[in-house]
Coordinates of C-alpha atoms in Angstrom, one line a residue:
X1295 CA 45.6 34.4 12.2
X1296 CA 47.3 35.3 9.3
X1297 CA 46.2 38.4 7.0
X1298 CA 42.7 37.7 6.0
X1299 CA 42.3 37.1 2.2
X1300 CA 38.2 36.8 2.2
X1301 CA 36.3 38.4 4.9
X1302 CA 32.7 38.8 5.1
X1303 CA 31.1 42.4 7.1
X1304 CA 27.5 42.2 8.5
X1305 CA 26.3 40.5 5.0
X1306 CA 22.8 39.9 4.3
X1307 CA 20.6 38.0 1.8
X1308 CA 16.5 37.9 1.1
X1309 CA 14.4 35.9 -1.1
X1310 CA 11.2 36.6 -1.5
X1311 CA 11.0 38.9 1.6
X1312 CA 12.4 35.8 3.8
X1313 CA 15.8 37.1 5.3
X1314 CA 18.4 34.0 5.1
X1315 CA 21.6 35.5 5.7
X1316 CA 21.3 37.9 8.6
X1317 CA 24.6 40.0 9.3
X1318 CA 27.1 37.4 8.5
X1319 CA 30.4 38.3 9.5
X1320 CA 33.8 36.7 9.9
X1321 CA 37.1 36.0 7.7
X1322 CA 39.5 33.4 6.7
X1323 CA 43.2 34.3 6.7
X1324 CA 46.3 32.7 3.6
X1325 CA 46.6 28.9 4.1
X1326 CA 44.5 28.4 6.2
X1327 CA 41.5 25.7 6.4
X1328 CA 38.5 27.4 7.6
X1329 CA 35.2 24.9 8.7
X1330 CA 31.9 26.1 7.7
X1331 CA 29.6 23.8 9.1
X1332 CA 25.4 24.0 9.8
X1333 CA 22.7 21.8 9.0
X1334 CA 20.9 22.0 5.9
X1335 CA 19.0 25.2 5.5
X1336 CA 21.7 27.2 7.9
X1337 CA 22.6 29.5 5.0
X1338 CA 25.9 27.8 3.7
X1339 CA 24.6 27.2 0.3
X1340 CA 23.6 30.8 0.1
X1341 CA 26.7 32.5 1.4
X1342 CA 28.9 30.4 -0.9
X1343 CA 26.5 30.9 -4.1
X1344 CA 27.0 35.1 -3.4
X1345 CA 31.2 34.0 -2.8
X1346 CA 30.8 32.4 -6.6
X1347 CA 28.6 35.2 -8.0
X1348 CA 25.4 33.2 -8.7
X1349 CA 23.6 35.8 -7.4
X1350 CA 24.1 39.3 -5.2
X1351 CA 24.0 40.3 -1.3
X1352 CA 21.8 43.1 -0.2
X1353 CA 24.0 43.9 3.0
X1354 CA 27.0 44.7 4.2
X1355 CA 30.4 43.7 2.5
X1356 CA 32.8 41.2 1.2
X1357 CA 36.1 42.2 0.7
X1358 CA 38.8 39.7 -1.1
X1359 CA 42.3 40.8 -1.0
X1360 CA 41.5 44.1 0.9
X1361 CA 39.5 45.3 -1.8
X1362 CA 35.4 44.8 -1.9
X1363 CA 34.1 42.0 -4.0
X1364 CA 30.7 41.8 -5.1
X1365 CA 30.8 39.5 -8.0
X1366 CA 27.9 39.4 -11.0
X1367 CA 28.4 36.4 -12.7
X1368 CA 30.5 32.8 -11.7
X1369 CA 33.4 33.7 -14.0
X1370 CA 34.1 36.8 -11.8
X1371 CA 34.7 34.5 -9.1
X1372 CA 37.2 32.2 -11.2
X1373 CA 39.2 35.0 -12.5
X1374 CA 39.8 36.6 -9.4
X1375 CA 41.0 32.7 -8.3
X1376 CA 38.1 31.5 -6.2
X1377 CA 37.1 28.0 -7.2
X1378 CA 34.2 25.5 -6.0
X1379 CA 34.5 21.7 -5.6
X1380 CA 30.7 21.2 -5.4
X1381 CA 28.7 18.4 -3.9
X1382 CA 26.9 18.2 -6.7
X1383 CA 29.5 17.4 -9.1
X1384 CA 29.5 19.4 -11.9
X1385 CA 30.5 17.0 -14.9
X1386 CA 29.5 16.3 -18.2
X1387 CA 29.0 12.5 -17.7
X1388 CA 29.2 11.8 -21.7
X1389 CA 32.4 13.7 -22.2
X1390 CA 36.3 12.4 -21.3
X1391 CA 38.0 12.9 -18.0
X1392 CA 40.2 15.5 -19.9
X1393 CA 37.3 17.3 -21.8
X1394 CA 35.6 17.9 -18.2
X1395 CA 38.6 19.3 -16.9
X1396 CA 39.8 21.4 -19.4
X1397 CA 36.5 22.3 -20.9
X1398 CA 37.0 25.9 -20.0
X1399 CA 40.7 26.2 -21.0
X1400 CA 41.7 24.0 -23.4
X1401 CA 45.5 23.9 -24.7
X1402 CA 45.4 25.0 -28.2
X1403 CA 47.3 25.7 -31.2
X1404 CA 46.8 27.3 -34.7
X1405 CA 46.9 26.0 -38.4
X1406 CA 47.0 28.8 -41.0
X1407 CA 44.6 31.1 -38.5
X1408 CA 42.0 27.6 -37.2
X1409 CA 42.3 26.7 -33.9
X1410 CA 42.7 23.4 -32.8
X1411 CA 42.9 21.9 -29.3
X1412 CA 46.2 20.3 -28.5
X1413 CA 45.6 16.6 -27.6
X1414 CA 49.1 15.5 -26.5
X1415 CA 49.4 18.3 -23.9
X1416 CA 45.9 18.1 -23.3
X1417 CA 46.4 14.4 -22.3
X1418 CA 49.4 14.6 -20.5
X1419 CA 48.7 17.6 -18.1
X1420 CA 45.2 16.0 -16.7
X1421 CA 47.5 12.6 -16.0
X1422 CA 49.4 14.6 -14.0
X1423 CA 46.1 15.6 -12.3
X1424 CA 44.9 12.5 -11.8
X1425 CA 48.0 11.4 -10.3
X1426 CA 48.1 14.5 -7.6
X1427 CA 44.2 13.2 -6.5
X1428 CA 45.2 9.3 -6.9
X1429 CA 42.6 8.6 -9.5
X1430 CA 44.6 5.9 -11.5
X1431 CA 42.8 5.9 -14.6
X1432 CA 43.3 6.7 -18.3
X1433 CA 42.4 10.9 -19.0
X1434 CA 40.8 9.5 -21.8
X1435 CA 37.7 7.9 -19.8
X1436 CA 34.2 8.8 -19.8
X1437 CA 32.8 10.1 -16.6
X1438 CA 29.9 7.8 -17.2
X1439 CA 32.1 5.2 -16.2
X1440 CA 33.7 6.2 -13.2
X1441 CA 31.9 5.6 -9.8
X1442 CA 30.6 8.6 -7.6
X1443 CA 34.2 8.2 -5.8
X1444 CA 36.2 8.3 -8.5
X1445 CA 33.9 11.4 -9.8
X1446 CA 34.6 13.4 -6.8
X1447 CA 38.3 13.0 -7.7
X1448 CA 37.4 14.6 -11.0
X1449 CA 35.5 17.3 -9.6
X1450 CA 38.8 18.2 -7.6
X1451 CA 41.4 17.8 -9.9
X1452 CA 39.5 20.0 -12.1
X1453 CA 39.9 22.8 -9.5
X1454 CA 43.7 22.1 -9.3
X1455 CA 43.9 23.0 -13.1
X1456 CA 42.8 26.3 -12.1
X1457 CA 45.9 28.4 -10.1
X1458 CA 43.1 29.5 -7.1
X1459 CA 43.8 31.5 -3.9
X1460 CA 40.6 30.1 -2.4
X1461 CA 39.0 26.9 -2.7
X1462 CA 35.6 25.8 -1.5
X1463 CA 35.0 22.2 -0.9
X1464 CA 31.5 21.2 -0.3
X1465 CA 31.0 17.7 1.4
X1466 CA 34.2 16.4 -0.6
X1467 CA 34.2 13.1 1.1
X1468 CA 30.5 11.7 0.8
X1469 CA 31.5 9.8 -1.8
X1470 CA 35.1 8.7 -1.0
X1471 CA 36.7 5.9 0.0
X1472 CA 38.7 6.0 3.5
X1473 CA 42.2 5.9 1.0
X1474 CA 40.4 8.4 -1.1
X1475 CA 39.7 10.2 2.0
X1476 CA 43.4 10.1 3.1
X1477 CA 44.8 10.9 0.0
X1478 CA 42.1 14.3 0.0
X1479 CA 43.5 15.3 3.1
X1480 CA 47.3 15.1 1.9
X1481 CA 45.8 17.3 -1.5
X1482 CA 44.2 20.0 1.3
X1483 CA 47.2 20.1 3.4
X1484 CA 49.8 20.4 0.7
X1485 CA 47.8 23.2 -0.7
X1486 CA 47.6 24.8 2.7
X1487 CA 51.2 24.8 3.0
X1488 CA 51.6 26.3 -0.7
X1489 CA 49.9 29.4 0.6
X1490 CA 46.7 28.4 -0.4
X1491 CA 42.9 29.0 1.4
X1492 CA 40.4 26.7 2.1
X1493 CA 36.5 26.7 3.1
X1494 CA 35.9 23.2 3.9
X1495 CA 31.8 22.6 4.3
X1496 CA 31.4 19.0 6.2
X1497 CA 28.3 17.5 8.2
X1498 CA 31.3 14.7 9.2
X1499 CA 32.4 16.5 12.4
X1500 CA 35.0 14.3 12.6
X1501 CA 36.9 15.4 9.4
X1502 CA 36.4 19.4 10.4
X1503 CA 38.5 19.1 13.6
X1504 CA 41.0 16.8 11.7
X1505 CA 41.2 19.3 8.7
X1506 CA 40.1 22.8 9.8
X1507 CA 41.9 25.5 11.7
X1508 CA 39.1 27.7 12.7
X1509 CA 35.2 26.9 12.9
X1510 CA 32.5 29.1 11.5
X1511 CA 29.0 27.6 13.0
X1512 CA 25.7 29.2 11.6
X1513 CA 22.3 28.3 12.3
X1514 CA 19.0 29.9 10.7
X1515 CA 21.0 32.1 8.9
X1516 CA 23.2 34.0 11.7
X1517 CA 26.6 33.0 13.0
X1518 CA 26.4 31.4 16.2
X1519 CA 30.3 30.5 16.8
X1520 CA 33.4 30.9 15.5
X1521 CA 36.8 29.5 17.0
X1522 CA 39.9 27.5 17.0
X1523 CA 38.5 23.9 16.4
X1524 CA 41.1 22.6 19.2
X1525 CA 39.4 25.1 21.8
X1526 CA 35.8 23.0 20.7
X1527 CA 34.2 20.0 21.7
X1528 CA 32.0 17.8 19.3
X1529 CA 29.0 18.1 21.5
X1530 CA 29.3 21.8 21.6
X1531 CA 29.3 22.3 18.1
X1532 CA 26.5 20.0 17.8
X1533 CA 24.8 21.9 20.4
X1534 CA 25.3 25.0 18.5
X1535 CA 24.4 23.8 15.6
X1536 CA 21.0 22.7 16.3
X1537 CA 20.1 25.5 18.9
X1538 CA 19.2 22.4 21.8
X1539 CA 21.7 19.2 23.8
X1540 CA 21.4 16.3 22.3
X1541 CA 21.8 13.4 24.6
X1542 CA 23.5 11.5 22.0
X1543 CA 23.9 11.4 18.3
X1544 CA 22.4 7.9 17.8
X1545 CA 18.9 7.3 19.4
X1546 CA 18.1 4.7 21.7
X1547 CA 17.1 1.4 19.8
X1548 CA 14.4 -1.1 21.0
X1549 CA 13.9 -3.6 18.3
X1550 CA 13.1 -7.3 18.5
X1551 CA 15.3 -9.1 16.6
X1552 CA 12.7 -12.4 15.2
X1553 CA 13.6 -15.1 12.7
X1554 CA 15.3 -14.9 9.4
X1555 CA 13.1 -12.9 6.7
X1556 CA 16.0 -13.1 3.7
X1557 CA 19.0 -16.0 3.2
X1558 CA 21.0 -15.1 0.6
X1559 CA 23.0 -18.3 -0.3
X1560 CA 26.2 -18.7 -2.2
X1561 CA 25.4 -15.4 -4.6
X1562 CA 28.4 -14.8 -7.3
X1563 CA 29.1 -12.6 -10.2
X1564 CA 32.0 -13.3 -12.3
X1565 CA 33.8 -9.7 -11.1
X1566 CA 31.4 -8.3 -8.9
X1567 CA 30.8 -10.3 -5.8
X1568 CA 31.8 -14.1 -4.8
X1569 CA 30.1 -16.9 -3.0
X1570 CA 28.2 -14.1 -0.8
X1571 CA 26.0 -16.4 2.2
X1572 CA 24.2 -13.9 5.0
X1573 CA 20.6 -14.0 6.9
X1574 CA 18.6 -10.6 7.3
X1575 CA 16.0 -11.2 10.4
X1576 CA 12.8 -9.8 11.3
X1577 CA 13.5 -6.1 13.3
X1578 CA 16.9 -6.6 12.5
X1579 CA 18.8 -3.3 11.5
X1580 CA 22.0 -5.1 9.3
X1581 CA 25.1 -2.9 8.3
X1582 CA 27.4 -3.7 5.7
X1583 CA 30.4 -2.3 5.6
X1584 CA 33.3 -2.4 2.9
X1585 CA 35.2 0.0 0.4
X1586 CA 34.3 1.3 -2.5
X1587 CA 34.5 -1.6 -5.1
X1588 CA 34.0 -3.6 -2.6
X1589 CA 30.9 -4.7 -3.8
X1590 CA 28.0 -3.2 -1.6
X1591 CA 26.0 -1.7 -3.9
X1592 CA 26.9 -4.4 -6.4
X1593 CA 24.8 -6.7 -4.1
X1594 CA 22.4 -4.5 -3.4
X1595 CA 21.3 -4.1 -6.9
X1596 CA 21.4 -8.0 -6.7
X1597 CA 18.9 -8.1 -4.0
X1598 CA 16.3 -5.9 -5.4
X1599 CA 16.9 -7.4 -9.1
X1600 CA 18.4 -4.7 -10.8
X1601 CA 21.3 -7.0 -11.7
X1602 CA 21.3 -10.4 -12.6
X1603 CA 23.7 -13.2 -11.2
X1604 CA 25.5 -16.4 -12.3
X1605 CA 24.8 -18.9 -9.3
X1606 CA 23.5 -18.9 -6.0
X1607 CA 20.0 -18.3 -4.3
X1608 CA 18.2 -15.3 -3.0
X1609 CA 15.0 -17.2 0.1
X1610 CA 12.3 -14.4 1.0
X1611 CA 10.3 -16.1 3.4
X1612 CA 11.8 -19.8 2.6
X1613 CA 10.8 -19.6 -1.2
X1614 CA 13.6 -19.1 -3.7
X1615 CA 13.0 -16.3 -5.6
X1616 CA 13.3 -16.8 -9.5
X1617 CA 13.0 -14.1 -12.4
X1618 CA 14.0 -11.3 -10.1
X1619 CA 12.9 -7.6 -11.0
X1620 CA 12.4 -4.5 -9.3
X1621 CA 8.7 -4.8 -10.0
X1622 CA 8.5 -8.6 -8.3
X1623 CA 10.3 -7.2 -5.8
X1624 CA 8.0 -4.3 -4.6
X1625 CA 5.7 -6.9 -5.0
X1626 CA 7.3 -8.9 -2.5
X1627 CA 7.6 -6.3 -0.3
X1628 CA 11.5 -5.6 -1.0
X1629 CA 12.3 -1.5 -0.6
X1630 CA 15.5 -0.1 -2.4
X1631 CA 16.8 3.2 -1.5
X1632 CA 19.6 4.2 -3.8
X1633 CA 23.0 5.8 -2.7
X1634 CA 22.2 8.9 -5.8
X1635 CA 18.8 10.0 -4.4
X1636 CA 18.8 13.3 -6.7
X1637 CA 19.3 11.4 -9.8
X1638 CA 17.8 8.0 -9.0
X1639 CA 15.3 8.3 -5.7
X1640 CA 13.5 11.5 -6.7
X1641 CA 11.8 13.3 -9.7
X1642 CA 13.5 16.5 -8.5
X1643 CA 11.1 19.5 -10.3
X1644 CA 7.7 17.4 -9.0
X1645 CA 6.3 18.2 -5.8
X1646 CA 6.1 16.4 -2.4
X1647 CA 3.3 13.6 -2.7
X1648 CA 3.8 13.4 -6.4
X1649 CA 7.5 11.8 -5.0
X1650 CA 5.8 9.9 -2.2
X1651 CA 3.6 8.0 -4.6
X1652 CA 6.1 7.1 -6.8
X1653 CA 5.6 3.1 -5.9
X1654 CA 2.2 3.4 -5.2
X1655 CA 0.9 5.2 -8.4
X1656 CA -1.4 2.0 -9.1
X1657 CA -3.2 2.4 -6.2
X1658 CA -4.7 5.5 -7.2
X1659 CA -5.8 4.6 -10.7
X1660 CA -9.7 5.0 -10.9
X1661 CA -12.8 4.7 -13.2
X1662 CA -12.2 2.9 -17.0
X1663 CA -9.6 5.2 -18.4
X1664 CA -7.3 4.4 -15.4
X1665 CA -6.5 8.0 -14.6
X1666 CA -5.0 8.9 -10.9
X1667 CA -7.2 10.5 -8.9
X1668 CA -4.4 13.1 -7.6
X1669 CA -7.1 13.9 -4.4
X1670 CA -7.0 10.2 -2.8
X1671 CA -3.0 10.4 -3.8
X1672 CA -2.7 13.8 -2.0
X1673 CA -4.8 12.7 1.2
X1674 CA -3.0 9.6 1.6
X1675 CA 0.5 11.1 0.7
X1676 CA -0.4 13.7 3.9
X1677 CA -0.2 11.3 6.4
X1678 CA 3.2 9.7 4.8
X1679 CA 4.6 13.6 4.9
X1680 CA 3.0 14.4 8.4
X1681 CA 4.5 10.9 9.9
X1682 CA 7.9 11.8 9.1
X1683 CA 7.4 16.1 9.5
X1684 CA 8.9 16.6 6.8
X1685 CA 9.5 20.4 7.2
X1686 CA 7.8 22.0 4.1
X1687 CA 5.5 25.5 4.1
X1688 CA 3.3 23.5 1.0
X1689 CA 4.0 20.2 0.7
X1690 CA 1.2 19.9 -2.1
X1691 CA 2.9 22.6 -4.4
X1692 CA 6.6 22.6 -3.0
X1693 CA 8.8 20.9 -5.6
X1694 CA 11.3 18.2 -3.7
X1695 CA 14.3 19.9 -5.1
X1696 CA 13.9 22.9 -2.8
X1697 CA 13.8 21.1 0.3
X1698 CA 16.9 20.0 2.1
X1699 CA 19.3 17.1 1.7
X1700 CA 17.8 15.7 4.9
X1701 CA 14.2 16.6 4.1
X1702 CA 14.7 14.7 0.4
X1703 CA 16.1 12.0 2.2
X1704 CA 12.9 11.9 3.9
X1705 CA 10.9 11.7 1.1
X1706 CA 12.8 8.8 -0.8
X1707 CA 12.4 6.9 2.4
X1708 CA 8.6 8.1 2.5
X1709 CA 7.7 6.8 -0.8
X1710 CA 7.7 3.4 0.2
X1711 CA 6.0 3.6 3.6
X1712 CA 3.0 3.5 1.8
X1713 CA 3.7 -0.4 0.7
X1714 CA 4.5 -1.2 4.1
X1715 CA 7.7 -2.9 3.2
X1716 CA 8.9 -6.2 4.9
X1717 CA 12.3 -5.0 4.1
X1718 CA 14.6 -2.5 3.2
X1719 CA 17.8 -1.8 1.3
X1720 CA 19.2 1.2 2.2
X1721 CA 22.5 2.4 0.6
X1722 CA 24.2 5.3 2.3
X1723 CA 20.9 6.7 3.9
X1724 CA 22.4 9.9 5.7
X1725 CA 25.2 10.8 2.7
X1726 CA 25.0 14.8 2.5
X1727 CA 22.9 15.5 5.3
X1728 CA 23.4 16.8 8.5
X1729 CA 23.8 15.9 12.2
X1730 CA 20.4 16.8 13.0
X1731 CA 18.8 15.2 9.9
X1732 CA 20.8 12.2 10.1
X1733 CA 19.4 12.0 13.8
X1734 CA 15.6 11.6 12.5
X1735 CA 16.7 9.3 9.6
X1736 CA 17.9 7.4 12.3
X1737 CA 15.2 7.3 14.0
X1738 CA 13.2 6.7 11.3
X1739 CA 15.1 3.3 10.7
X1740 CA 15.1 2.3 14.2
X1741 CA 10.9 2.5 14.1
X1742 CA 10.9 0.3 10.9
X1743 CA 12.7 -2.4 12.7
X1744 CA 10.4 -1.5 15.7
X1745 CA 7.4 -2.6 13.7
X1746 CA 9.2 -6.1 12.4
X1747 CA 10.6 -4.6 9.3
X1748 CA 14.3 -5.7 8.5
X1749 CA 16.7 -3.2 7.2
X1750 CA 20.1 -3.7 5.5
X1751 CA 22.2 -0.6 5.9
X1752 CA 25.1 0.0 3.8
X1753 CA 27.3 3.3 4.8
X1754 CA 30.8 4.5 4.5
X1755 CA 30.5 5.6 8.0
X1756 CA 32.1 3.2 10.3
X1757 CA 30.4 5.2 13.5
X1758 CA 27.3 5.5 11.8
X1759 CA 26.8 1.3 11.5
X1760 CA 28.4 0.6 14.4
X1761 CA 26.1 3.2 16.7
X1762 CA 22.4 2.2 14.5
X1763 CA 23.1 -1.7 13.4
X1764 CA 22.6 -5.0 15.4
X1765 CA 25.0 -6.8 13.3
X1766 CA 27.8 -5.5 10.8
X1767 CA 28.9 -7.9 7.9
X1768 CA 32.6 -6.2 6.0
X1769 CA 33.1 -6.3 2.2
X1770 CA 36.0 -6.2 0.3
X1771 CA 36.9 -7.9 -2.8
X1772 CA 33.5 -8.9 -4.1
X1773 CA 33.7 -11.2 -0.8
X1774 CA 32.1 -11.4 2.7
X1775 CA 35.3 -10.6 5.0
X1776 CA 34.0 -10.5 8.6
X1777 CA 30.5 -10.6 10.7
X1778 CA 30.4 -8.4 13.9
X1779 CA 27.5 -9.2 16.1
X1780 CA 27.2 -5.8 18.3
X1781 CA 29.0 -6.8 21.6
X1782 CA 32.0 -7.3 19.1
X1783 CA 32.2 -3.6 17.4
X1784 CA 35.4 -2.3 17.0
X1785 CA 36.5 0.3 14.6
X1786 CA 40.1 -0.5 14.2
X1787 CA 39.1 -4.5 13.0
X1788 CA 36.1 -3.4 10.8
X1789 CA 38.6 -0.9 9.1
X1790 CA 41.0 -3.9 8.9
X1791 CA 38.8 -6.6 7.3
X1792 CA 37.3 -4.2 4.6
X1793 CA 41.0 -3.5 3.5
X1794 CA 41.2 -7.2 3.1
X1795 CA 43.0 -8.5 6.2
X1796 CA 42.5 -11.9 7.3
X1797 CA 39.7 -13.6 9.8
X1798 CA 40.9 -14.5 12.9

């Protein structure tokens, strides 16, 4: 390896007398890609927050270009040219494109001694930004009106601006594309080869061996492997990462696929989606496939009433359903998990059952000034929580927004157990969670279609539909573009008709 820029000595972290970071050690050399990878709750978080100076180690020592580094605020970490490309994006969603990327450092002039921000330059260096990261829009746009994808690209070319020596990119793909995708991998590679070092956190296993030169594995706050990532196997760092084998990353399915529950016939939206015709059956576990823009979550919204449409007809159960809400729909027994579960599935700072009986809340009103008896919502919430083990040390006082990604994801599938939904729209169920996690969402969804419920899955993750769906339908275009029944998956043709190709 080349001479280490950041390495980390026998570096430990507590909270609250609970040790998370227990003697961490390794190092990452100049341009080079380095993999951290765990399951939620490993300690990644935590040993990146002390990298970006959100808060200090107790332990040990970091050193960063030979000399020790123990940062006491984020801007420590910036100026010394360590930079963050977060999950969670960090954008100001009413300000410009431009505004969010320069917000720190805008070009400026002077009038007579004022200040003023130069618009000109500030307008042309983020198109040059945009066009590094492919993001062919105007640097004059909102972020409100850019789709997570196109956000991500944001988030990145933001860090770009910055001249950084390391740069951290957490999950960067849950939310990209597969040209997005490509076109990250050219950005991380062309920086590599300019000298530059990258910590590249990813539950897609796949993408770490593509990208990453070495592997850092923790689990429960230690380091239980490091290597080349061409001297590893998948199933060993999945071993590794979750402390036991596991037989296979999808679990074994044994649904009863009955008649048709939903027929959605001839469903268009002048620019969203076009002439869209499927069946959903009883115990059927549907994927839909496509890229973004493709229209997905377009028709997803659709389904559940969210969004209106021009023509067409939506049959639950052989009756055309008219007036379409959300509300009808929970009434019919229609479930809509949203892709953004932190800013549309959850109420973040409320605690565990409080989130559960988000749909439910009327079923707990009592006496005549219709307050919620909180006891009957906590005893029934239990067995929701308990029924999925969701890992908590208080459920009744632990807010959702200190559990993990996968343990969230959980919940926003747990709060509508309790309505016993006929179906279910899930969209990207497993985005930003890991193997393990993703393993007992899975699991999850193949005991809903065990007890007759039918579940439409939508997922970037070509693996993911093709290993937990009975059928895949492919988007692209606003437009149905090819139906897989299971004995005809292939990866290579799905990829193909969601980029448009032709049937046939």
């Amino acid at each position: 390896m080349s001479e280490a820029i950041l390495e980390y000595q026998n570096v430990q972290k507590s909270f609250h007398s609970v040790q998370i970071l227990k003697d961490i050690s390794f190092k990452i050399g100049k341009g080079e890609v380095l993999g951290l990878v765990g399951e939620n709750g490993a300690g990644k978080s935590t040993l990146m927050n002390i990298l970006g100076g959100v808060f200090p180690y107790e332990g040990g020592q970091i050193y960063f270009e030979g000399k020790e580094y123990a940062p006491s605020a984020p801007k420590e970490a910036t100026e010394v040219g360590i930079v963050f490309i977060h999950q969670e994006l960090n954008l100001f969603t009413n300000l410009s494109i431009s505004e969010n990327i320069y917000i720190n450092n805008f070009p400026k002039k002077s009038f007579f001694g004022i200040p003023a921000i130069r618009k000109k330059q500030l307008k042309e260096n983020t198109a040059k930004l945009l066009e590094l990261v492919g993001l062919n829009v105007s640097p004059d746009t909102n972020v409100e009106n850019l789709s997570p994808g196109e956000r991500q690209l944001v988030e990145i070319a933001k860090a770009l601006s910055v001249d950084a020596k390391v740069i951290i990119f957490d999950e960067p793909t849950t939310s990209l594309t597969e040209p997005e995708k490509e076109r990250l991998f050219e950005i991380i590679n062309r920086l590599k080869s300019s000298g530059k070092s990258i910590i590249y956190i990813s539950h897609a296993l796949q993408d770490v061996f593509r990208m990453c030169d070495n592997i850092v594995v923790l689990r429960d706050g230690k380091v239980v492997g490091t290597g080349a990532s061409d001297a590893m196997t998948e199933d060993y760092l999945v071993t590794l990462m979750v402390g036991r084998e596991m037989e296979q990353l999808y679990p074994h399915k044994n649904n009863q696929i009955g008649k048709p529950i939903l027929e959605v016939k001839g469903i268009s939206e002048p620019g969203i989606v076009e002439d869209i015709h499927f069946q959903l059956r009883k115990g059927e576990v549907l994927g839909i496939s496509g890229l973004m823009g493709s229209g997905r979550t377009e028709m997803a919204r659709i389904l559940f009433g969210l969004d209106e449409f021009e023509k067409g007809e939506i049959h639950l159960n052989g009756e055309v359903l008219t007036k379409m809400s959300p509300i009808s729909s929970i009434q019919k027994g229609i479930a809509f998990l949203t892709e953004n579960r932190k800013e549309e599935g959850l109420l973040m700072d409320k605690s565990i059952p409080e989130n559960l009986a988000l749909v439910s809340l009327d079923r707990f009103v009592k006496g005549p000034f219709k307050k919620i008896s909180k006891q009957d919502m906590y005893d029934s919430m239990a067995k929701i929580y308990e029924q999925l083990k969701i890992s908590t040390v208080n459920a009744e006082k632990q807010l959702v927004q200190n559990l993990s990604g996968g343990n969230q994801q959980k919940v926003v599938i747990g709060k509508w157990l309790y309505q016993k939904p006929s179906i279910y729209i899930m969209d990207e169920p497993t985005r930003g969670i890991d193997v393990g996690a993703k393993y007992e969402v899975y699991k999850i969804i193949n005991q809903l279609a065990e007890d007759g419920s039918a579940i439409l899955v939508i997922s970037s993750e070509i693996e993911e539909l093709i290993g937990i769906c009975d059928r895949i339908l492919v988007m692209a275009n606003g437009e149905i573009n090819g139906e897989f029944t299971k004995d005809e998956f292939d990866r290579e043709t799905i990829i193909k008709r969601a980029f448009g190709g032709e049937q046939g």
